[in-house]
mmCIF file of C-alpha atoms and ligand atoms in Angstrom:
data_model
loop_
_atom_site.group_PDB
_atom_site.id
_atom_site.type_symbol
_atom_site.label_atom_id
_atom_site.label_comp_id
_atom_site.label_asym_id
_atom_site.label_seq_id
_atom_site.Cartn_x
_atom_site.Cartn_y
_atom_site.Cartn_z
ATOM 1 C CA MET A 1036 13.894 -10.714 0.204
ATOM 2 C CA PHE A 1037 12.413 -9.580 -3.103
ATOM 3 C CA GLU A 1038 15.016 -8.030 -5.350
ATOM 4 C CA ASN A 1039 14.138 -5.174 -7.669
ATOM 5 C CA SER A 1040 15.361 -7.266 -10.608
ATOM 6 C CA LYS A 1041 14.409 -6.697 -14.228
ATOM 7 C CA ASN A 1042 14.008 -10.461 -14.577
ATOM 8 C CA TRP A 1043 10.767 -10.599 -12.634
ATOM 9 C CA LEU A 1044 8.916 -12.538 -15.348
ATOM 10 C CA THR A 1045 10.708 -15.795 -14.545
ATOM 11 C CA PRO A 1046 10.320 -18.863 -16.802
ATOM 12 C CA THR A 1047 8.255 -20.566 -14.076
ATOM 13 C CA LEU A 1048 5.872 -17.639 -13.714
ATOM 14 C CA ARG A 1049 5.661 -17.252 -17.504
ATOM 15 C CA ASN A 1050 4.718 -20.924 -17.936
ATOM 16 C CA THR A 1051 2.121 -20.797 -15.171
ATOM 17 C CA LEU A 1052 0.470 -17.754 -16.756
ATOM 18 C CA LEU A 1053 0.672 -19.167 -20.292
ATOM 19 C CA GLU A 1054 -1.034 -22.345 -19.101
ATOM 20 C CA HIS A 1055 -3.831 -20.456 -17.341
ATOM 21 C CA PRO A 1056 -7.090 -21.531 -19.012
ATOM 22 C CA GLN A 1057 -9.766 -18.877 -19.322
ATOM 23 C CA LEU A 1058 -12.710 -20.707 -17.795
ATOM 24 C CA ASN A 1059 -14.885 -17.707 -16.988
ATOM 25 C CA GLU A 1060 -16.414 -15.973 -20.016
ATOM 26 C CA HIS A 1061 -16.381 -12.630 -18.123
ATOM 27 C CA GLU A 1062 -12.672 -12.740 -17.434
ATOM 28 C CA LEU A 1063 -10.875 -10.097 -19.490
ATOM 29 C CA ALA A 1064 -7.912 -9.563 -17.208
ATOM 30 C CA TYR A 1065 -6.686 -10.733 -13.817
ATOM 31 C CA PHE A 1066 -4.395 -10.109 -10.875
ATOM 32 C CA VAL A 1067 -2.261 -12.947 -9.578
ATOM 33 C CA TYR A 1068 -0.248 -13.061 -6.333
ATOM 34 C CA GLN A 1069 2.667 -15.397 -5.550
ATOM 35 C CA LEU A 1070 2.023 -16.360 -1.938
ATOM 36 C CA ASP A 1071 5.107 -18.525 -1.297
ATOM 37 C CA GLU A 1072 7.416 -15.702 -2.383
ATOM 38 C CA LEU A 1073 5.354 -13.231 -0.346
ATOM 39 C CA LYS A 1074 5.655 -15.385 2.780
ATOM 40 C CA GLN A 1075 9.441 -15.649 2.412
ATOM 41 C CA HIS A 1076 9.755 -11.884 1.884
ATOM 42 C CA LEU A 1077 7.658 -11.166 4.988
ATOM 43 C CA LEU A 1078 9.704 -13.579 7.107
ATOM 44 C CA ASP A 1079 12.868 -11.802 5.907
ATOM 45 C CA LEU A 1080 11.377 -8.464 6.992
ATOM 46 C CA GLN A 1081 10.555 -9.946 10.394
ATOM 47 C CA ASP A 1082 14.104 -11.213 10.913
ATOM 48 C CA GLN A 1083 15.165 -8.283 13.151
ATOM 49 C CA ASP A 1084 14.351 -6.990 16.621
ATOM 50 C CA VAL A 1085 14.353 -3.227 16.034
ATOM 51 C CA ILE A 1086 10.843 -2.528 14.714
ATOM 52 C CA LYS A 1087 7.366 -3.882 15.188
ATOM 53 C CA LEU A 1088 5.721 -4.406 11.801
ATOM 54 C CA TRP A 1089 2.138 -3.645 10.862
ATOM 55 C CA TYR A 1090 0.558 -4.152 7.473
ATOM 56 C CA ALA A 1091 -1.372 -1.220 5.933
ATOM 57 C CA VAL A 1092 -4.389 -3.203 4.699
ATOM 58 C CA LYS A 1093 -5.284 -0.521 2.125
ATOM 59 C CA ALA A 1094 -2.387 -1.774 -0.033
ATOM 60 C CA ASN A 1095 -4.221 -5.053 -0.687
ATOM 61 C CA PRO A 1096 -7.118 -6.340 1.428
ATOM 62 C CA LEU A 1097 -7.488 -9.719 -0.322
ATOM 63 C CA SER A 1098 -8.225 -12.477 2.212
ATOM 64 C CA ARG A 1099 -5.320 -14.710 1.135
ATOM 65 C CA ILE A 1100 -2.874 -11.788 1.311
ATOM 66 C CA ILE A 1101 -4.036 -10.920 4.850
ATOM 67 C CA GLN A 1102 -3.759 -14.585 5.860
ATOM 68 C CA THR A 1103 -0.183 -14.693 4.560
ATOM 69 C CA LEU A 1104 0.735 -11.560 6.543
ATOM 70 C CA ASP A 1105 -0.937 -13.061 9.601
ATOM 71 C CA SER A 1106 1.113 -16.247 9.226
ATOM 72 C CA ALA A 1107 4.273 -14.093 9.160
ATOM 73 C CA ALA A 1108 3.214 -12.447 12.470
ATOM 74 C CA PHE A 1109 2.456 -9.020 11.013
ATOM 75 C CA ASN A 1110 -0.031 -6.805 12.847
ATOM 76 C CA PHE A 1111 -2.673 -4.843 10.926
ATOM 77 C CA ASP A 1112 -3.388 -1.169 10.277
ATOM 78 C CA VAL A 1113 -7.005 -0.681 9.207
ATOM 79 C CA ALA A 1114 -8.467 2.600 7.991
ATOM 80 C CA SER A 1115 -12.166 1.771 7.643
ATOM 81 C CA ALA A 1116 -14.914 -0.437 9.021
ATOM 82 C CA GLY A 1117 -14.649 -2.568 5.869
ATOM 83 C CA GLU A 1118 -10.937 -3.215 6.393
ATOM 84 C CA LEU A 1119 -11.562 -4.043 10.049
ATOM 85 C CA GLN A 1120 -14.242 -6.596 9.169
ATOM 86 C CA GLN A 1121 -12.034 -8.149 6.493
ATOM 87 C CA VAL A 1122 -9.091 -8.577 8.899
ATOM 88 C CA LEU A 1123 -11.302 -9.939 11.710
ATOM 89 C CA ALA A 1124 -12.907 -12.335 9.206
ATOM 90 C CA GLN A 1125 -9.453 -13.868 8.608
ATOM 91 C CA GLY A 1126 -9.263 -14.808 12.303
ATOM 92 C CA VAL A 1127 -6.904 -12.009 13.394
ATOM 93 C CA VAL A 1128 -7.498 -11.000 17.034
ATOM 94 C CA PRO A 1129 -8.440 -7.299 17.538
ATOM 95 C CA GLU A 1130 -5.468 -6.789 19.870
ATOM 96 C CA ARG A 1131 -3.260 -6.982 16.758
ATOM 97 C CA ILE A 1132 -5.147 -4.252 14.903
ATOM 98 C CA LEU A 1133 -4.689 -0.480 14.972
ATOM 99 C CA ASN A 1134 -6.857 2.191 13.411
ATOM 100 C CA THR A 1135 -5.575 5.112 11.305
ATOM 101 C CA GLY A 1136 -7.393 7.619 9.089
ATOM 102 C CA PRO A 1137 -8.668 11.194 9.122
ATOM 103 C CA ALA A 1138 -12.409 10.325 8.976
ATOM 104 C CA LYS A 1139 -13.022 8.581 12.292
ATOM 105 C CA SER A 1140 -16.432 9.588 13.637
ATOM 106 C CA LEU A 1141 -17.693 9.008 17.179
ATOM 107 C CA THR A 1142 -19.786 6.161 15.742
ATOM 108 C CA GLN A 1143 -16.776 4.526 14.101
ATOM 109 C CA LEU A 1144 -14.574 4.919 17.178
ATOM 110 C CA THR A 1145 -17.295 3.399 19.379
ATOM 111 C CA GLU A 1146 -17.750 0.527 16.937
ATOM 112 C CA PHE A 1147 -14.008 -0.194 16.776
ATOM 113 C CA LEU A 1148 -13.693 -0.127 20.597
ATOM 114 C CA THR A 1149 -16.683 -2.432 20.883
ATOM 115 C CA GLN A 1150 -15.041 -4.846 18.432
ATOM 116 C CA GLY A 1151 -11.946 -4.943 20.660
ATOM 117 C CA VAL A 1152 -9.531 -2.633 18.813
ATOM 118 C CA SER A 1153 -7.288 -1.095 21.447
ATOM 119 C CA VAL A 1154 -4.757 1.020 19.503
ATOM 120 C CA PHE A 1155 -5.775 4.232 17.740
ATOM 121 C CA ILE A 1156 -3.815 6.755 15.719
ATOM 122 C CA VAL A 1157 -5.704 9.950 16.486
ATOM 123 C CA GLU A 1158 -5.700 12.661 13.824
ATOM 124 C CA SER A 1159 -7.732 15.543 15.329
ATOM 125 C CA ILE A 1160 -8.785 17.073 18.643
ATOM 126 C CA ASN A 1161 -12.360 15.905 17.956
ATOM 127 C CA GLN A 1162 -11.159 12.314 17.486
ATOM 128 C CA LEU A 1163 -9.364 12.600 20.821
ATOM 129 C CA LYS A 1164 -12.475 13.879 22.612
ATOM 130 C CA TRP A 1165 -14.758 11.307 20.975
ATOM 131 C CA LEU A 1166 -12.423 8.426 21.736
ATOM 132 C CA ASN A 1167 -12.144 9.519 25.372
ATOM 133 C CA GLN A 1168 -15.945 9.763 25.553
ATOM 134 C CA ALA A 1169 -16.515 6.355 23.915
ATOM 135 C CA ALA A 1170 -13.812 4.676 26.026
ATOM 136 C CA LYS A 1171 -15.388 6.029 29.210
ATOM 137 C CA LYS A 1172 -18.804 4.742 28.216
ATOM 138 C CA LEU A 1173 -17.403 1.302 27.366
ATOM 139 C CA ASN A 1174 -15.016 1.275 30.334
ATOM 140 C CA LYS A 1175 -11.913 0.772 28.168
ATOM 141 C CA ARG A 1176 -8.512 2.474 28.064
ATOM 142 C CA PRO A 1177 -7.072 2.242 24.540
ATOM 143 C CA LYS A 1178 -3.505 3.082 23.573
ATOM 144 C CA VAL A 1179 -3.361 6.319 21.599
ATOM 145 C CA LEU A 1180 -0.705 7.757 19.292
ATOM 146 C CA LEU A 1181 -1.175 11.317 18.052
ATOM 147 C CA ARG A 1182 -0.551 11.824 14.337
ATOM 148 C CA VAL A 1183 1.783 14.751 13.767
ATOM 149 C CA GLN A 1184 2.252 16.724 10.540
ATOM 150 C CA LEU A 1185 5.561 18.546 10.237
ATOM 151 C CA GLN A 1186 6.833 20.959 7.623
ATOM 152 C CA TRP A 1187 10.353 20.923 6.235
ATOM 153 C CA GLN A 1188 12.281 23.679 4.565
ATOM 154 C CA GLU A 1189 13.146 21.534 1.588
ATOM 155 C CA GLY A 1190 10.213 19.136 1.724
ATOM 156 C CA GLU A 1191 8.979 17.158 -1.222
ATOM 157 C CA LYS A 1192 5.490 17.089 -2.623
ATOM 158 C CA ASN A 1193 4.131 13.544 -2.818
ATOM 159 C CA PRO A 1194 0.782 11.672 -2.595
ATOM 160 C CA LEU A 1195 0.755 11.879 1.183
ATOM 161 C CA GLY A 1196 1.402 15.569 1.267
ATOM 162 C CA GLY A 1197 5.106 16.234 1.836
ATOM 163 C CA ASN A 1198 5.132 19.879 2.857
ATOM 164 C CA SER A 1199 1.593 20.636 1.745
ATOM 165 C CA VAL A 1200 -1.055 20.836 4.448
ATOM 166 C CA THR A 1201 -3.236 17.689 4.532
ATOM 167 C CA PRO A 1202 -5.955 16.243 6.806
ATOM 168 C CA PHE A 1203 -3.497 13.609 8.064
ATOM 169 C CA GLY A 1204 -2.932 14.585 11.696
ATOM 170 C CA LEU A 1205 -2.152 18.036 13.092
ATOM 171 C CA SER A 1206 0.829 20.344 13.416
ATOM 172 C CA THR A 1207 2.825 20.363 16.645
ATOM 173 C CA GLY A 1208 1.338 23.809 17.332
ATOM 174 C CA GLU A 1209 -2.238 22.428 17.284
ATOM 175 C CA TRP A 1210 -1.312 19.415 19.428
ATOM 176 C CA GLN A 1211 0.363 21.678 21.973
ATOM 177 C CA GLU A 1212 -3.098 22.970 22.876
ATOM 178 C CA ILE A 1213 -3.900 19.690 24.619
ATOM 179 C CA HIS A 1214 -2.524 18.010 27.737
ATOM 180 C CA VAL A 1215 -2.506 14.282 28.410
ATOM 181 C CA LYS A 1216 -4.237 14.859 31.772
ATOM 182 C CA GLN A 1217 -7.393 16.063 29.974
ATOM 183 C CA TYR A 1218 -7.948 12.532 28.599
ATOM 184 C CA PRO A 1219 -7.789 10.168 31.577
ATOM 185 C CA GLN A 1220 -9.604 7.415 29.697
ATOM 186 C CA LEU A 1221 -6.826 7.218 27.072
ATOM 187 C CA ASN A 1222 -3.341 5.772 27.389
ATOM 188 C CA LEU A 1223 -1.625 8.514 25.352
ATOM 189 C CA CYS A 1224 1.787 6.997 24.859
ATOM 190 C CA GLY A 1225 3.142 7.728 21.395
ATOM 191 C CA LEU A 1226 3.354 9.758 18.219
ATOM 192 C CA HIS A 1227 2.783 8.840 14.606
ATOM 193 C CA ILE A 1228 4.251 10.636 11.624
ATOM 194 C CA PHE A 1229 4.070 9.723 7.953
ATOM 195 C CA GLN A 1230 3.989 12.220 5.108
ATOM 196 C CA TRP A 1231 6.168 10.877 2.342
ATOM 197 C CA GLY A 1232 5.622 8.237 -0.352
ATOM 198 C CA ASN A 1233 7.574 5.680 -2.375
ATOM 199 C CA MET A 1234 10.995 6.610 -1.007
ATOM 200 C CA LEU A 1235 13.849 4.862 -2.821
ATOM 201 C CA SER A 1236 16.890 6.325 -1.098
ATOM 202 C CA ASN A 1237 18.124 5.063 2.275
ATOM 203 C CA GLN A 1238 20.000 8.317 2.808
ATOM 204 C CA LYS A 1239 16.959 10.481 2.153
ATOM 205 C CA MET A 1240 14.727 8.397 4.414
ATOM 206 C CA TYR A 1241 17.235 8.486 7.233
ATOM 207 C CA ALA A 1242 17.666 12.247 6.846
ATOM 208 C CA LEU A 1243 13.872 12.734 6.983
ATOM 209 C CA TRP A 1244 13.461 10.501 10.045
ATOM 210 C CA GLN A 1245 16.367 12.187 11.803
ATOM 211 C CA GLN A 1246 15.038 15.690 11.235
ATOM 212 C CA MET A 1247 11.773 14.781 12.956
ATOM 213 C CA VAL A 1248 13.015 13.363 16.191
ATOM 214 C CA SER A 1249 13.726 16.528 18.181
ATOM 215 C CA ALA A 1250 10.366 18.137 17.245
ATOM 216 C CA LEU A 1251 8.527 14.985 18.293
ATOM 217 C CA VAL A 1252 10.383 14.535 21.582
ATOM 218 C CA GLU A 1253 9.741 18.207 22.393
ATOM 219 C CA LEU A 1254 6.026 17.886 21.611
ATOM 220 C CA ALA A 1255 5.615 14.793 23.794
ATOM 221 C CA CYS A 1256 7.348 16.559 26.674
ATOM 222 C CA SER A 1257 5.248 19.716 26.385
ATOM 223 C CA ILE A 1258 1.907 17.866 26.535
ATOM 224 C CA GLY A 1259 2.964 15.564 29.379
ATOM 225 C CA MET A 1260 3.167 12.412 27.252
ATOM 226 C CA PRO A 1261 5.651 9.613 27.915
ATOM 227 C CA LEU A 1262 7.010 8.959 24.419
ATOM 228 C CA ASN A 1263 7.023 5.159 24.554
ATOM 229 C CA ILE A 1264 6.090 4.479 20.933
ATOM 230 C CA LEU A 1265 7.041 6.139 17.678
ATOM 231 C CA ASP A 1266 5.189 5.036 14.529
ATOM 232 C CA LEU A 1267 6.862 6.103 11.267
ATOM 233 C CA GLY A 1268 4.101 4.871 8.922
ATOM 234 C CA GLY A 1269 5.054 3.429 5.532
ATOM 235 C CA GLY A 1270 6.483 4.982 2.399
ATOM 236 C CA LEU A 1271 9.284 2.496 1.656
ATOM 237 C CA GLY A 1272 9.453 2.519 -2.103
ATOM 238 C CA VAL A 1273 9.271 0.221 -5.108
ATOM 239 C CA ASP A 1274 11.295 0.828 -8.277
ATOM 240 C CA TYR A 1275 8.347 1.308 -10.671
ATOM 241 C CA PHE A 1276 10.607 2.940 -13.312
ATOM 242 C CA GLU A 1277 13.098 0.032 -13.176
ATOM 243 C CA GLN A 1278 15.997 2.428 -12.771
ATOM 244 C CA GLY A 1279 17.864 0.184 -10.366
ATOM 245 C CA GLU A 1280 16.947 2.360 -7.391
ATOM 246 C CA THR A 1281 16.312 0.171 -4.408
ATOM 247 C CA LEU A 1282 16.265 0.415 -0.632
ATOM 248 C CA SER A 1283 18.535 -1.780 1.434
ATOM 249 C CA TRP A 1284 16.485 -3.399 4.207
ATOM 250 C CA PRO A 1285 19.526 -4.085 6.457
ATOM 251 C CA GLN A 1286 20.417 -0.378 6.124
ATOM 252 C CA ILE A 1287 16.852 0.623 7.057
ATOM 253 C CA ILE A 1288 17.087 -1.528 10.173
ATOM 254 C CA ALA A 1289 20.480 -0.035 11.096
ATOM 255 C CA ASP A 1290 19.150 3.509 10.546
ATOM 256 C CA LEU A 1291 16.013 2.836 12.556
ATOM 257 C CA ALA A 1292 18.062 1.435 15.431
ATOM 258 C CA HIS A 1293 19.724 4.880 15.596
ATOM 259 C CA ILE A 1294 16.363 6.672 15.404
ATOM 260 C CA LYS A 1295 15.010 4.463 18.185
ATOM 261 C CA ALA A 1296 17.963 5.330 20.414
ATOM 262 C CA GLN A 1297 17.822 9.013 19.466
ATOM 263 C CA ALA A 1298 14.096 9.279 20.289
ATOM 264 C CA ASN A 1299 14.617 7.048 23.349
ATOM 265 C CA VAL A 1300 11.429 5.072 22.655
ATOM 266 C CA GLU A 1301 10.617 1.549 23.811
ATOM 267 C CA GLU A 1302 8.943 0.636 20.536
ATOM 268 C CA LEU A 1303 9.397 1.757 16.956
ATOM 269 C CA TRP A 1304 6.614 0.822 14.518
ATOM 270 C CA LEU A 1305 6.237 0.805 10.729
ATOM 271 C CA GLU A 1306 3.004 0.136 8.811
ATOM 272 C CA LEU A 1307 4.170 -1.189 5.489
ATOM 273 C CA GLY A 1308 1.982 -1.209 2.410
ATOM 274 C CA ARG A 1309 3.755 -1.530 -0.926
ATOM 275 C CA TYR A 1310 7.128 -2.632 0.458
ATOM 276 C CA ALA A 1311 5.376 -5.645 1.976
ATOM 277 C CA VAL A 1312 3.181 -6.772 -0.916
ATOM 278 C CA ALA A 1313 3.813 -4.925 -4.214
ATOM 279 C CA HIS A 1314 6.385 -7.419 -5.522
ATOM 280 C CA CYS A 1315 4.219 -10.492 -5.089
ATOM 281 C CA GLY A 1316 1.524 -9.353 -7.538
ATOM 282 C CA TYR A 1317 1.071 -9.179 -11.308
ATOM 283 C CA TYR A 1318 -1.698 -7.938 -13.570
ATOM 284 C CA VAL A 1319 -2.326 -9.759 -16.857
ATOM 285 C CA VAL A 1320 -4.317 -8.171 -19.678
ATOM 286 C CA PRO A 1321 -4.661 -8.806 -23.435
ATOM 287 C CA VAL A 1322 -4.061 -6.351 -26.283
ATOM 288 C CA VAL A 1323 -7.302 -5.504 -28.117
ATOM 289 C CA ASP A 1324 -5.904 -3.223 -30.804
ATOM 290 C CA ARG A 1325 -2.630 -1.916 -32.179
ATOM 291 C CA LYS A 1326 -2.269 1.185 -34.325
ATOM 292 C CA VAL A 1327 0.057 3.995 -35.333
ATOM 293 C CA ASN A 1328 -1.391 7.438 -34.736
ATOM 294 C CA TYR A 1329 0.623 10.604 -35.518
ATOM 295 C CA GLN A 1330 3.757 8.407 -35.440
ATOM 296 C CA GLN A 1331 2.820 7.173 -31.972
ATOM 297 C CA GLN A 1332 2.799 3.390 -31.515
ATOM 298 C CA GLN A 1333 -0.417 2.715 -29.632
ATOM 299 C CA LEU A 1334 -1.704 -0.421 -27.929
ATOM 300 C CA VAL A 1335 -5.278 -0.486 -26.672
ATOM 301 C CA LEU A 1336 -5.780 -2.992 -23.856
ATOM 302 C CA ALA A 1337 -8.921 -4.816 -22.714
ATOM 303 C CA ALA A 1338 -8.733 -2.895 -19.437
ATOM 304 C CA GLY A 1339 -6.737 0.052 -18.146
ATOM 305 C CA ILE A 1340 -7.302 2.343 -15.189
ATOM 306 C CA ASN A 1341 -10.661 0.657 -14.547
ATOM 307 C CA HIS A 1342 -8.487 -2.196 -13.184
ATOM 308 C CA LEU A 1343 -5.222 -0.394 -12.406
ATOM 309 C CA LEU A 1344 -5.686 3.275 -11.596
ATOM 310 C CA ARG A 1345 -2.404 4.108 -9.923
ATOM 311 C CA PRO A 1346 -0.398 5.238 -12.997
ATOM 312 C CA ALA A 1347 -3.010 7.938 -13.711
ATOM 313 C CA ILE A 1348 -2.729 9.324 -10.173
ATOM 314 C CA THR A 1349 1.013 9.150 -9.716
ATOM 315 C CA GLU A 1350 2.429 9.120 -13.252
ATOM 316 C CA GLN A 1351 4.401 6.053 -12.156
ATOM 317 C CA PRO A 1352 3.677 3.159 -14.558
ATOM 318 C CA PHE A 1353 3.783 -0.453 -13.474
ATOM 319 C CA PRO A 1354 6.620 -2.135 -15.440
ATOM 320 C CA VAL A 1355 5.391 -4.353 -18.260
ATOM 321 C CA ARG A 1356 6.490 -7.416 -20.277
ATOM 322 C CA LEU A 1357 5.010 -9.417 -23.139
ATOM 323 C CA LEU A 1358 3.817 -12.754 -21.739
ATOM 324 C CA ARG A 1359 4.946 -14.883 -24.683
ATOM 325 C CA ASP A 1360 8.608 -15.196 -25.532
ATOM 326 C CA SER A 1361 9.867 -12.833 -28.232
ATOM 327 C CA SER A 1362 13.331 -12.054 -29.501
ATOM 328 C CA ALA A 1363 12.180 -8.987 -31.470
ATOM 329 C CA PRO A 1364 13.874 -5.706 -30.526
ATOM 330 C CA SER A 1365 11.953 -3.399 -28.221
ATOM 331 C CA THR A 1366 10.289 -0.143 -29.057
ATOM 332 C CA TYR A 1367 8.203 2.283 -26.998
ATOM 333 C CA PHE A 1368 4.419 1.901 -27.018
ATOM 334 C CA ASP A 1369 1.735 4.048 -25.443
ATOM 335 C CA LEU A 1370 -0.562 1.705 -23.526
ATOM 336 C CA TYR A 1371 -4.202 2.758 -23.342
ATOM 337 C CA GLY A 1372 -7.270 1.243 -21.713
ATOM 338 C CA PRO A 1373 -10.890 1.227 -22.960
ATOM 339 C CA LEU A 1374 -12.255 4.285 -21.115
ATOM 340 C CA CYS A 1375 -13.355 7.523 -22.779
ATOM 341 C CA THR A 1376 -10.584 9.600 -21.247
ATOM 342 C CA SER A 1377 -6.950 10.095 -22.149
ATOM 343 C CA LEU A 1378 -6.252 9.566 -18.445
ATOM 344 C CA ASP A 1379 -6.794 5.883 -19.185
ATOM 345 C CA LYS A 1380 -3.155 5.206 -19.915
ATOM 346 C CA LEU A 1381 -0.926 2.635 -18.228
ATOM 347 C CA GLY A 1382 2.320 4.103 -19.511
ATOM 348 C CA HIS A 1383 4.783 4.781 -22.313
ATOM 349 C CA LEU A 1384 6.848 1.634 -22.067
ATOM 350 C CA PRO A 1385 9.199 -0.589 -24.095
ATOM 351 C CA LEU A 1386 7.846 -3.868 -25.515
ATOM 352 C CA PRO A 1387 8.922 -6.175 -28.371
ATOM 353 C CA GLU A 1388 8.129 -4.719 -31.808
ATOM 354 C CA ASP A 1389 6.312 -7.863 -32.942
ATOM 355 C CA ILE A 1390 3.519 -7.514 -30.407
ATOM 356 C CA GLU A 1391 0.089 -8.338 -31.845
ATOM 357 C CA VAL A 1392 -3.610 -8.166 -31.110
ATOM 358 C CA ALA A 1393 -4.552 -10.861 -28.510
ATOM 359 C CA ASP A 1394 -1.046 -10.970 -27.052
ATOM 360 C CA GLN A 1395 -1.068 -10.775 -23.274
ATOM 361 C CA LEU A 1396 0.860 -8.217 -21.227
ATOM 362 C CA VAL A 1397 2.054 -8.733 -17.656
ATOM 363 C CA PHE A 1398 2.507 -5.776 -15.300
ATOM 364 C CA ALA A 1399 4.681 -6.180 -12.190
ATOM 365 C CA TYR A 1400 4.495 -4.718 -8.645
ATOM 366 C CA ALA A 1401 0.694 -4.943 -8.872
ATOM 367 C CA GLY A 1402 0.416 -6.620 -5.460
ATOM 368 C CA ALA A 1403 -0.135 -3.192 -3.883
ATOM 369 C CA TYR A 1404 -2.606 -0.462 -4.817
ATOM 370 C CA GLY A 1405 -4.084 -2.525 -7.661
ATOM 371 C CA PHE A 1406 -7.530 -4.109 -7.587
ATOM 372 C CA THR A 1407 -9.115 -2.005 -4.804
ATOM 373 C CA GLU A 1408 -7.501 1.312 -5.755
ATOM 374 C CA SER A 1409 -9.076 1.320 -9.197
ATOM 375 C CA MET A 1410 -12.286 2.629 -10.778
ATOM 376 C CA PRO A 1411 -13.998 -0.553 -12.039
ATOM 377 C CA PHE A 1412 -17.478 0.845 -12.645
ATOM 378 C CA PHE A 1413 -16.800 3.567 -15.218
ATOM 379 C CA LEU A 1414 -18.114 2.509 -18.671
ATOM 380 C CA CYS A 1415 -19.546 -0.708 -17.251
ATOM 381 C CA HIS A 1416 -16.741 -3.121 -18.048
ATOM 382 C CA GLN A 1417 -16.066 -6.475 -16.398
ATOM 383 C CA THR A 1418 -14.203 -6.489 -13.092
ATOM 384 C CA ALA A 1419 -10.788 -8.148 -12.865
ATOM 385 C CA ALA A 1420 -10.373 -11.631 -11.413
ATOM 386 C CA GLU A 1421 -7.894 -12.353 -8.609
ATOM 387 C CA TYR A 1422 -5.788 -15.509 -8.358
ATOM 388 C CA VAL A 1423 -3.048 -16.789 -6.076
ATOM 389 C CA ILE A 1424 -0.155 -19.107 -6.867
ATOM 390 C CA GLU A 1425 0.809 -21.402 -4.008
ATOM 391 C CA ASN A 1426 3.049 -24.471 -4.269
ATOM 392 C CA GLY A 1427 3.169 -23.831 -8.015
ATOM 393 C CA LYS A 1428 -0.609 -24.074 -8.356
ATOM 394 C CA MET A 1429 -2.759 -21.176 -9.528
ATOM 395 C CA SER A 1430 -6.217 -20.907 -7.979
ATOM 396 C CA GLU A 1431 -9.022 -18.385 -8.180
ATOM 397 C CA VAL A 1432 -9.916 -16.268 -5.151
ATOM 398 C CA ARG A 1433 -12.275 -13.792 -6.792
ATOM 399 C CA ALA A 1434 -13.977 -14.412 -10.136
ATOM 400 C CA ALA A 1435 -14.317 -11.707 -12.784
ATOM 401 C CA GLN A 1436 -17.839 -10.294 -12.940
ATOM 402 C CA PRO A 1437 -19.883 -8.672 -15.710
ATOM 403 C CA ALA A 1438 -21.313 -5.163 -15.260
ATOM 404 C CA SER A 1439 -24.758 -6.655 -14.499
ATOM 405 C CA TRP A 1440 -23.244 -7.791 -11.178
ATOM 406 C CA TYR A 1441 -22.907 -4.212 -9.895
ATOM 407 C CA LEU A 1442 -25.416 -2.253 -11.979
ATOM 408 C CA ALA A 1443 -28.780 -1.460 -10.403
HETATM 409 C C1 PLP B 1908 -1.380 5.734 7.701
HETATM 410 C C2 PLP B 1908 -0.707 4.964 6.626
HETATM 411 N N1 PLP B 1908 0.220 4.053 6.972
HETATM 412 C C3 PLP B 1908 0.851 3.303 6.034
HETATM 413 C C4 PLP B 1908 0.571 3.444 4.687
HETATM 414 C C5 PLP B 1908 1.286 2.567 3.699
HETATM 415 O O1 PLP B 1908 2.092 3.277 2.859
HETATM 416 P P1 PLP B 1908 3.081 2.525 1.839
HETATM 417 O O2 PLP B 1908 2.276 1.708 0.941
HETATM 418 O O3 PLP B 1908 3.769 3.640 1.179
HETATM 419 O O4 PLP B 1908 4.007 1.694 2.677
HETATM 420 C C6 PLP B 1908 -0.367 4.406 4.285
HETATM 421 C C7 PLP B 1908 -0.661 4.618 2.848
HETATM 422 O O5 PLP B 1908 -1.382 5.487 2.425
HETATM 423 C C8 PLP B 1908 -1.037 5.186 5.276
HETATM 424 O O6 PLP B 1908 -1.975 6.090 4.938
#
């Protein structure tokens, strides 16, 4: 199990990164993923019999990451045709794939059914009608979970909505307009609910899950659905601020065993994103300039939100260290990227005072919502490379590319 330890830049990792030769002239910065550690973490998560685990591919769709999840018997949650193709291309059978997302058209649903996907999280009445129609035409009967959006009195606002109204699913009131009998071509057998993000408190998570159960059981009953499956999405958090806040996995399993009994479901599912893969990944980038501006210590990096957008969206920085060893005391620096917007900032974070131009910085927890969540095209910079470390050896999976690669 990965620990949220401040000592994540281990001597072994530091040496591997220091020895990394820059062979590609276009490589400014790169992501690197530790696959052996990832595999062990995933096997630890699988060492229980309470929940069935799916991987939310959006967190990191890199082939080698998907292969590692596959080898640890995870199933896959895909939210687009691109994610589906990427998972199928790794040799995963479609029976182990489910489809979430608010933008499923009749065309997409038909395509997914044709490709063999047989589990759908349905987020609107139209999706339900279209899936029924497509399933009839193709003579299939997929499993369907309805995505429910609840409101709480003391809800929190977060990237997935919290108490604000979002396109992710429908309220119980809207779902009560349907009845399972109207969709004979669908095996409507479960509910899905997920509207929180980066939770770091076991108590809070358990309280949220508990508050939902009665509303969900009631809904299933009123629309004639046997509630066999409950899918609680993702949202298990990572301690980006390094404040020592961390979830206990054994406690999550114990809490979910209660939820499973309370909801009286046969299967409880989670689709993990960051909790599965964030810890295995790092982002390495050099310092291009250092200056003091209005008493602010500023570092300008070779890349910023063009490679690592998440801090600008969430105001949660990825923790950072200087790659080389330094015994200088730390001070706070503002870390900027090369784009023409003050949004291009990776954080206000402590680093050794003796940091210099050309020093390399390493950001942690970049295994999730890194490379593919970013905005690589703005200002026509090079894309980041992606590497894996396996059996102590670092190898390239995706080379860095110059702007001419994507400009037309
Ligand atoms: C439907 C669904 N499931 C799971 C996840 C994964 O969330 P997390 O990375 O917080 O585990 C997401 C993330 O947006 C999602 O939209």
